[in-house]
XYZ file of C-alpha atoms in Angstrom:
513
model
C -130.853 94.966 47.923
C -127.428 94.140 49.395
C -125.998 96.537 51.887
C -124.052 99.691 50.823
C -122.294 102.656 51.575
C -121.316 106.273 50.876
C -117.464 106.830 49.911
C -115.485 109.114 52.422
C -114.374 111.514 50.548
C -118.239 111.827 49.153
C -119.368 111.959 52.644
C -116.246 114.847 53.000
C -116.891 116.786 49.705
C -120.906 116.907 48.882
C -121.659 119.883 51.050
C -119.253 121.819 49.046
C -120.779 120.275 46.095
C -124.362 121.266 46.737
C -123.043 125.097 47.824
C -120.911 125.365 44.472
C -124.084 124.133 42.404
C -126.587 126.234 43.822
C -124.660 129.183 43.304
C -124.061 128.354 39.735
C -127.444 127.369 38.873
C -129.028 130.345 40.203
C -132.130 129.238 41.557
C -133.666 131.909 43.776
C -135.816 129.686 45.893
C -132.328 127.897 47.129
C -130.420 131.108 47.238
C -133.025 132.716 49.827
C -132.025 130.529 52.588
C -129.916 131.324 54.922
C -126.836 129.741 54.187
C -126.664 131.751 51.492
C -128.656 135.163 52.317
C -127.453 135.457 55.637
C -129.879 136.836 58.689
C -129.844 140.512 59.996
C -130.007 140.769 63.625
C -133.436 141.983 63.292
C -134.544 138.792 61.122
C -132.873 135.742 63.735
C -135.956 135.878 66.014
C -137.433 132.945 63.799
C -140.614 132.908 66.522
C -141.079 136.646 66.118
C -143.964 137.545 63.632
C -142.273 140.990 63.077
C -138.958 139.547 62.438
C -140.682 137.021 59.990
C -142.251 139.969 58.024
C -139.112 141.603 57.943
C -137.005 138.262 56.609
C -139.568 137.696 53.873
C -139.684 141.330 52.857
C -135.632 141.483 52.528
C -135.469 138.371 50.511
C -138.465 139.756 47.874
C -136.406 142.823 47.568
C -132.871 140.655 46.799
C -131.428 140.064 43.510
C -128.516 137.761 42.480
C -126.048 137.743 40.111
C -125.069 134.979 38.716
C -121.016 135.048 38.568
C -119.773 131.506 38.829
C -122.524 131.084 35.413
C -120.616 134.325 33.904
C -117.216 133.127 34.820
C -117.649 129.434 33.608
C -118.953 130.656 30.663
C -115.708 132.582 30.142
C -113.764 129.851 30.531
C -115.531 127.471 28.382
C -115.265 130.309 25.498
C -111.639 130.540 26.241
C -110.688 126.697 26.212
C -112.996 126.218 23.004
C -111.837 129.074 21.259
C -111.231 126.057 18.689
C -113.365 123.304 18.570
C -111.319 119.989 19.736
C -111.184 117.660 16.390
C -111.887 113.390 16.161
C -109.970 111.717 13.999
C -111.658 108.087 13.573
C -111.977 106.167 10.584
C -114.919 107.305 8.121
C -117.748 105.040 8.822
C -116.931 104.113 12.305
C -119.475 103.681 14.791
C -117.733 106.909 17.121
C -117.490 108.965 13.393
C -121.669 108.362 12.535
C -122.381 108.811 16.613
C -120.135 112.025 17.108
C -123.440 114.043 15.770
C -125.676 112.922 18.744
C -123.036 110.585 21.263
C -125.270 111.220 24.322
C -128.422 110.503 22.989
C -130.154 113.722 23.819
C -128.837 115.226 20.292
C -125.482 116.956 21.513
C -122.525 116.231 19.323
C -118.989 115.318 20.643
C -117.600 118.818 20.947
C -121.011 120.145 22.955
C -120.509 116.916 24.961
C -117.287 117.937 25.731
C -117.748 121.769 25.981
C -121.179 121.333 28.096
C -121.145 118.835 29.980
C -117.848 117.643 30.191
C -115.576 120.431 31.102
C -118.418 123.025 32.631
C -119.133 119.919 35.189
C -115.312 119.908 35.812
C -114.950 123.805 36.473
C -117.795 123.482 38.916
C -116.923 120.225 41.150
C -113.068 119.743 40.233
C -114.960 116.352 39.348
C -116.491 114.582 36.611
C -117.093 110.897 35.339
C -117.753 110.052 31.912
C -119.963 106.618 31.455
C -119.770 104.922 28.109
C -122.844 102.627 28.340
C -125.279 100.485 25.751
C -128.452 99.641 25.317
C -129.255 96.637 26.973
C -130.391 94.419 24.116
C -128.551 91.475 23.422
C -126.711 90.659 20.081
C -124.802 88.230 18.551
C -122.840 90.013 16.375
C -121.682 93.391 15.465
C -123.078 92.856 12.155
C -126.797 92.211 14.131
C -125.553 95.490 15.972
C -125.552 97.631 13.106
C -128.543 96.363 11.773
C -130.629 97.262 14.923
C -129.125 100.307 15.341
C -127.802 99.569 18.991
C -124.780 101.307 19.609
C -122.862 102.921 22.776
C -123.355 106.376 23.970
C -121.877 108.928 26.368
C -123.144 110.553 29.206
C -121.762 112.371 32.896
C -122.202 111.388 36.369
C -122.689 114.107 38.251
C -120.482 114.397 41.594
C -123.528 114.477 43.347
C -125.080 111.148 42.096
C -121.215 109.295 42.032
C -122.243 108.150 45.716
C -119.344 105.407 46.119
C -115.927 103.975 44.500
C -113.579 101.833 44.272
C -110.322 101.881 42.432
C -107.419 99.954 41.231
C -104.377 100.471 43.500
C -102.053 97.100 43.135
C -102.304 95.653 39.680
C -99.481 98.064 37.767
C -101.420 97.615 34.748
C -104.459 98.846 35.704
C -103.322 101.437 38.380
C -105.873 103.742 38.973
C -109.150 102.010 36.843
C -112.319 101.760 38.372
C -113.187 98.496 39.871
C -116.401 99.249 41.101
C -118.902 102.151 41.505
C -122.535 103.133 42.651
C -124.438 105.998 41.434
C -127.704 106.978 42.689
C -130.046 109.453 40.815
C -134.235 109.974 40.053
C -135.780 109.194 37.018
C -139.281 109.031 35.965
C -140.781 105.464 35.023
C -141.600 104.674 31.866
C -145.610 104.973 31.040
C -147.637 103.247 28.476
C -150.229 106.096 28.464
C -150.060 109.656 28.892
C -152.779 108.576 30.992
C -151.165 107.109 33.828
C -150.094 108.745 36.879
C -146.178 109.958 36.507
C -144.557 107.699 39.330
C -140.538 109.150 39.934
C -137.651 106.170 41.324
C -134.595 106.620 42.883
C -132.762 104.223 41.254
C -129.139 102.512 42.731
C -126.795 101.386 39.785
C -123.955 99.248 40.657
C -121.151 98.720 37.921
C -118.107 96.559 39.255
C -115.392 94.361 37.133
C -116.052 90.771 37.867
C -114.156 87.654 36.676
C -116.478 86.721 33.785
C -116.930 91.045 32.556
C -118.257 93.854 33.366
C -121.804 93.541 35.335
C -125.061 96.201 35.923
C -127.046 95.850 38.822
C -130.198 98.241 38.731
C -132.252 98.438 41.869
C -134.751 101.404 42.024
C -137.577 102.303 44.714
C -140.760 105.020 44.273
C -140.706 108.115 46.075
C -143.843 109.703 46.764
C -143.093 113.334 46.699
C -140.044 113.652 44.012
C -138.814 116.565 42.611
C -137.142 115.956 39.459
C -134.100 118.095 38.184
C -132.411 117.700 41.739
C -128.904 115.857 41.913
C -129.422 113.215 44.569
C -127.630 114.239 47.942
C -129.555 112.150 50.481
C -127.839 109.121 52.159
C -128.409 105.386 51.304
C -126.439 103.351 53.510
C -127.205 100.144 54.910
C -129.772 97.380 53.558
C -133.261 99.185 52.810
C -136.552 96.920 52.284
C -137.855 99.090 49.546
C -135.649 98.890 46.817
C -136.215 96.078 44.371
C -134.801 94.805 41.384
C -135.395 97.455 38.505
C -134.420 94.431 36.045
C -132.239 91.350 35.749
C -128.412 91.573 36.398
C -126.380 92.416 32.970
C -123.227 90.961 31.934
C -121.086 92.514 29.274
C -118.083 90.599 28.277
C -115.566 93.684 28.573
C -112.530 93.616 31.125
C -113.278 97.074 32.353
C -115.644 99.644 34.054
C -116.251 101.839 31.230
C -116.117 105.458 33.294
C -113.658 107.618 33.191
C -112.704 109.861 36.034
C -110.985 113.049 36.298
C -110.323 114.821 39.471
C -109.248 117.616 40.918
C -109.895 121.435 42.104
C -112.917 123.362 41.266
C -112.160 126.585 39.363
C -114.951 127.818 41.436
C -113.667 126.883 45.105
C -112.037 130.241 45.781
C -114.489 132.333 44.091
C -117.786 131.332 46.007
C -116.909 133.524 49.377
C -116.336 136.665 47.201
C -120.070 135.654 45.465
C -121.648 135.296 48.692
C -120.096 138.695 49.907
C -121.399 140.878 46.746
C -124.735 138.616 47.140
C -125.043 140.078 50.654
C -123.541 143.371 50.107
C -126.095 143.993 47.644
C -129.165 142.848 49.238
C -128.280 145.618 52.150
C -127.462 147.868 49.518
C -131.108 146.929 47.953
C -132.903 147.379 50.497
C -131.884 150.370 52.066
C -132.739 151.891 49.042
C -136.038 150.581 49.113
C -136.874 151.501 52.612
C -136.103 155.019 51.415
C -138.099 154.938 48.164
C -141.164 156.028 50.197
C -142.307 159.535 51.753
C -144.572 159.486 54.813
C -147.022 162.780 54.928
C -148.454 163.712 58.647
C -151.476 165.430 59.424
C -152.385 166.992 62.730
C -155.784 168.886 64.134
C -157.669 166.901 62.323
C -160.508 165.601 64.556
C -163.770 164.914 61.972
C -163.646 161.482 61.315
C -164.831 161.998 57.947
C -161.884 163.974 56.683
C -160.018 161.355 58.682
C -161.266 158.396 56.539
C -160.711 160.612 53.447
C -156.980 161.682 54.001
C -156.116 157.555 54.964
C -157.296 156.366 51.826
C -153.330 158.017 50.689
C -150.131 157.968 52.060
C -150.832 160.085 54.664
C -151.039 159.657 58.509
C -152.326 161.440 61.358
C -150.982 162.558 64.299
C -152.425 163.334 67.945
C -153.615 166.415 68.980
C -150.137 168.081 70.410
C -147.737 165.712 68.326
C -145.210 166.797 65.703
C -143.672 165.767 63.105
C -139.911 165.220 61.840
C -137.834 164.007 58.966
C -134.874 161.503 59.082
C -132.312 162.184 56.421
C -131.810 159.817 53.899
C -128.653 157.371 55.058
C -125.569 157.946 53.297
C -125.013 154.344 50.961
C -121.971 155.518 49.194
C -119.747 153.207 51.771
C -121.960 150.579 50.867
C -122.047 151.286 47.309
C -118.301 151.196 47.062
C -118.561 147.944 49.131
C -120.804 146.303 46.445
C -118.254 147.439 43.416
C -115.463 146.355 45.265
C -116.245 142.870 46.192
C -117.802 142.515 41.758
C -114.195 143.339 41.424
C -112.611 141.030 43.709
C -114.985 138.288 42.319
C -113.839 138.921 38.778
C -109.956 138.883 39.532
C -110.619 135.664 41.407
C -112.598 134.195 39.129
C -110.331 134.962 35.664
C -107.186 134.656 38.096
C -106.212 137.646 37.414
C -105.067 139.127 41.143
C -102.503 141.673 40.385
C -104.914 143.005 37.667
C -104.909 146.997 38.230
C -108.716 148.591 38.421
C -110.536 149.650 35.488
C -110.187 153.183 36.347
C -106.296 153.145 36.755
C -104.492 155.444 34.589
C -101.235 153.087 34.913
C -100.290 150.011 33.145
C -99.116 146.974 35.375
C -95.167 146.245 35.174
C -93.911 143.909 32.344
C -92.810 141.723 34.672
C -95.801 141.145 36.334
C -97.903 140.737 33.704
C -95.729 138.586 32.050
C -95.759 136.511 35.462
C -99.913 136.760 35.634
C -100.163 135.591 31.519
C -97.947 132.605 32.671
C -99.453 131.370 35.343
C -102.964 131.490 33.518
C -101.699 130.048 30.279
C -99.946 127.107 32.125
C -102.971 126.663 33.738
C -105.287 126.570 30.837
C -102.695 124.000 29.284
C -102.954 121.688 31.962
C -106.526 121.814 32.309
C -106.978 120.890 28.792
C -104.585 118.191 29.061
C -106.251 116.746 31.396
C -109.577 117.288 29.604
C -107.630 115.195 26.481
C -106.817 112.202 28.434
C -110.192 111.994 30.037
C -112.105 112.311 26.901
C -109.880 109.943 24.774
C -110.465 107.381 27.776
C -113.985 107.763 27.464
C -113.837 107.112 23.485
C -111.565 103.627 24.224
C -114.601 102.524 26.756
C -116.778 103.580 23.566
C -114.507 101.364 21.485
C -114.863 98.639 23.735
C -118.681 98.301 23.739
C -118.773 99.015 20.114
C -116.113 96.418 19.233
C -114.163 98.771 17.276
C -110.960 100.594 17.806
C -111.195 103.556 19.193
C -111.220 107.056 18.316
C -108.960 109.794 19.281
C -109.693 113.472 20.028
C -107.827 116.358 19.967
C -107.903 119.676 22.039
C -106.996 122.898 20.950
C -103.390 123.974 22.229
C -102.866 126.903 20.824
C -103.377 128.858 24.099
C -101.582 132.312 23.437
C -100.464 133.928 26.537
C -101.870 137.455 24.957
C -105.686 136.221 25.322
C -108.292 138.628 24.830
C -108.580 139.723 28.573
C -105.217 140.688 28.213
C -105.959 142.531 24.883
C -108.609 144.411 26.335
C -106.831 145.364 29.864
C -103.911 147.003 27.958
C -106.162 148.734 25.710
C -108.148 150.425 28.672
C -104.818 151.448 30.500
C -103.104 152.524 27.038
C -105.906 154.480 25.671
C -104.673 157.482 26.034
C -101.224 156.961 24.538
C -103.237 155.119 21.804
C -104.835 158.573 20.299
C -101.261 159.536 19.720
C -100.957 156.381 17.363
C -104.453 155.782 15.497
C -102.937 152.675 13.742
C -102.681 151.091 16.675
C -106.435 150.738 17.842
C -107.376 149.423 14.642
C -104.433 146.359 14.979
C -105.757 145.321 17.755
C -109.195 145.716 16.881
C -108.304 142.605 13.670
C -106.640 140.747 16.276
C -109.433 140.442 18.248
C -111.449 139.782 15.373
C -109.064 136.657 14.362
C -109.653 135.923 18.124
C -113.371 135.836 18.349
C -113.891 134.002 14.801
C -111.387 131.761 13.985
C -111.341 130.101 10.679
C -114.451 132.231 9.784
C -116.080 133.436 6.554
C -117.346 136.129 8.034
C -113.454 136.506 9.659
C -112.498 137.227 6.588
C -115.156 140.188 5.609
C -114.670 142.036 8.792
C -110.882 142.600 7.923
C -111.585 143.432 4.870
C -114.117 146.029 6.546
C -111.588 147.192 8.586
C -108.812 147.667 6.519
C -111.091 149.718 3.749
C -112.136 151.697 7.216
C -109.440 154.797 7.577
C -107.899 154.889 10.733
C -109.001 158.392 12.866
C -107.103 161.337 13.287
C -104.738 161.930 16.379
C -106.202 163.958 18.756
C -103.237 166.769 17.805
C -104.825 166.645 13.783
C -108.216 166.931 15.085
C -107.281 169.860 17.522
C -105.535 171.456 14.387
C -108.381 170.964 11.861
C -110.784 172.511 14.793
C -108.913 175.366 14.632
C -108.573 176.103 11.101
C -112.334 175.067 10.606
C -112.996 178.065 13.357
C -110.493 180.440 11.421
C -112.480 179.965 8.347
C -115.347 180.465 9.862
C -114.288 183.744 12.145
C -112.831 184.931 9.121
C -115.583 184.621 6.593
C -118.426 186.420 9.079
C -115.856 189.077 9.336
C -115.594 189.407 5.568
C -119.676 189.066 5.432
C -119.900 192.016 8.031
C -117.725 194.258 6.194
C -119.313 193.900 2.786
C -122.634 194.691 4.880
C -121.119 197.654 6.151
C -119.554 199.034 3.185
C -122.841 198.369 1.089
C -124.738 200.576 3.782
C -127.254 197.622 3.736
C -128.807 195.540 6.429
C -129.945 196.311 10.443
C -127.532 196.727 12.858
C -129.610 194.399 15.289
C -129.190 191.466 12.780
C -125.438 191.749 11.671
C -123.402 188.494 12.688
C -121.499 189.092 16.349
């Protein structure tokens, strides 16, 4: 295999990368090291057998939740409020493979939703591939026939190892020329008997004078883990890669990847995570180190009733000893700590900064939450923009290898700058002014059911549910129907008692008081 190299800015960025995916994916066994759960005093002796047990005790005692998964998953619900629409002529090769374009049965807008735009939140990166089977045709007619058609599928920031792109030819200003990505696969087997064998494969793509050419070079690991993003280096000439199969030409005047670029909705969320991570593992395990009570026993000198009270929680003490209690360490500081820093990493993550707590009795000025709905929604419109261009790139690379002209897709715009966030935060400050107004509540209650299910049967029977649903009383009426309801009620054991007492019938000890 020739000689190659990492890109700079890959060399610059993947350590970000790898921190911003771990937290996002969650996985426990990453997130108990300790650039993530960081080390008490007590654990940093790494040679000291008690400071081991203590380390390995905290981090079976820590919890973590997942907030850059929550908040992505926002976003994505947000920005496909309305699924995007392709408009490509019936029968096309994009229209037939918009039900399963990846080959791994997603459809377009899951593509899009999924993979697409969650990879972008994460990274501030993603590269869609258009690619093709490798069997030859002649024709697109012998295409057809055999089934072979182009597909869709992400590199990952992690396995986009090296670039190159266009920066003199005004035509082509900004195309990829060339790129490498590096990732692990398992070979193919003839037999479920055969040993699995995993390859880290090399795949070069660069724009040569006679098309676009695939070079596939791939060597075994021994002791793989698969489901890993590849973050290791490859640079320079190494011995053990070989040819995975022969070079491929495909007469096309481009790299077929498209690449968008650019900040990762996560970046300035992940040192709030990290602080409510930590927070709450000290918070954890004080707790736990209190959860137990230690009994003492003293003048106990028969070893037989010694053996009998150790088989519980119970411990004894030397002849002349005593024993004490420690009070229980006050974790309300710490507590508030914890709720504080959930806070922070929600406002931060839904970029909403000037948002007032949940608790708050006052409603933020108009101008300033007209100024915070602003900034989001031109945010959000950008975003998707960008999301567009990228995607309707993609689908003229599909175009290309399909020999067809391409499709076109279309992103929701309709990006109100009263989302349901906003909805939802003026409802909790407002709800007390609301039970002056009961038509109000139930308004906003249909708009956030045209919200949640647009262009929706079942839309459509909720409002009917709701409109058929009265709205309730003010809390004045209710207060005033209380009242007369008690009236009634005084009045008519008064009238019961007196007919009991003019009748001359009935105890004294059971009359009504």
């Amino acid at each position: 295999m020739p000689t190659y190299y990492e890109h700079p800015q890959y060399r610059l960025s993947k350590e970000n990368w790898k921190r911003w995916r771990t937290l996002y994916k969650g996985d426990e066994r990453d997130l108990k090291s300790p650039q993530f759960l960081y080390p008490h005093s007590l654990e940093s002796k790494l040679a000291d057998p008690a400071s081991q047990q203590l380390r390995k005790s905290r981090e079976q005692r820590t919890s973590y939740l997942n907030i850059p998964e929550i908040m992505v998953s926002l976003w994505l619900s947000y920005f496909f409020a309305k699924p995007p629409t392709l408009e490509a002529a019936e029968g096309s090769t994009i229209k037939l493979a918009s039900k399963n374009i990846d080959g791994e049965r997603r459809s377009l807008n899951r593509f899009l939703r999924d993979r697409v735009t969650a990879t972008y939140l994460i990274y501030g990166k993603v590269a869609i591939l258009a690619d093709s089977f490798g069997e030859e045709v002649q024709s697109l007619a012998e295409q057809k026939e055999k089934g072979i058609r182009p597909f869709l599928e992400i590199i990952e920031p992690l396995d986009l190892v090296d670039w190159s792109i266009e920066q003199s030819d005004p035509k082509r200003m900004g195309e990829i020329n060339a790129a490498r990505q590096v990732y692990k696969l398992v070979g193919t087997r003839q037999s479920l008997a055969e040993i699995p064998r995993t390859y880290l494969y090399s795949v070069v793509r660069s724009r040569t004078p006679k098309g676009y050419q695939i070079e596939k070079y791939r060597r075994l690991i021994e002791d793989a883990t698969i489901g890993l993003s590849v973050d290791t280096e490859i640079a320079g000439e190494d011995s053990r890669f070989e040819l995975a199969e022969e070079p491929r030409l495909v007469k096309i005047d481009e790299v077929p990847i498209s690449l968008l670029e650019d900040e990762s909705w996560l970046k300035d969320l992940v040192g709030e995570v990290l602080r409510h991570y930590n927070l709450r593992s000290a918070l954890d395990n004080v707790n736990h180190y209190q959860g137990y009570q230690k009994i003492f026993v003293k003048g106990v000198t028969d070893t037989a009733y010694e053996k009998a009270l150790t088989e519980y929680v119970v411990s004894l003490l030397p002849e002349g000893g005593d024993a004490f209690a420690i009070d229980a360490v006050d974790t309300s500081g710490l507590e508030r700590a914890v709720d504080g820093a959930l806070l922070s990493c929600f406002k931060i993550g839904l970029n909403q900064l000037r948002t007032l707590p949940s608790d708050s009795k006052e409603a933020p000025s108009a101008e300033a939450a007209q100024a915070e709905r602003l900034n989001t929604t031109q945010l959000v419109e950008a975003t998707i923009e960008d999301l567009e261009n990228a995607a309707n790139k993609a689908l003229e690379h599909f175009g290309l290898l399909a020999g067809e002209a391409p499709g076109k897709v279309y992103f929701n715009r309709e990006i109100s700058e009263l989302g349901v966030e906003q909805i939802l935060t003026i409802y909790q400050s407002m709800r007390q002014e609301f039970g002056n107004y009961p038509k109000i509540p139930q308004e906003l209650v249909k708009k956030l059911v045209q919200k949640l299910f647009p262009n929706s049967e079942e839309s459509a029977e909720l409002l009917s549910a709701i409109e058929a649903t009265p709205p309730p009383r003010s809390p004045q009426e209710a207060q005033l129907d209380r009242a007369k309801l008690l009236q009634g009620v005084i009045g008519g054991r008064r009238a019961a008692a007196g007919n009991e007492a003019d009748q001359g019938v009935g105890n004294t000890d059971q009359q009504v008081r």
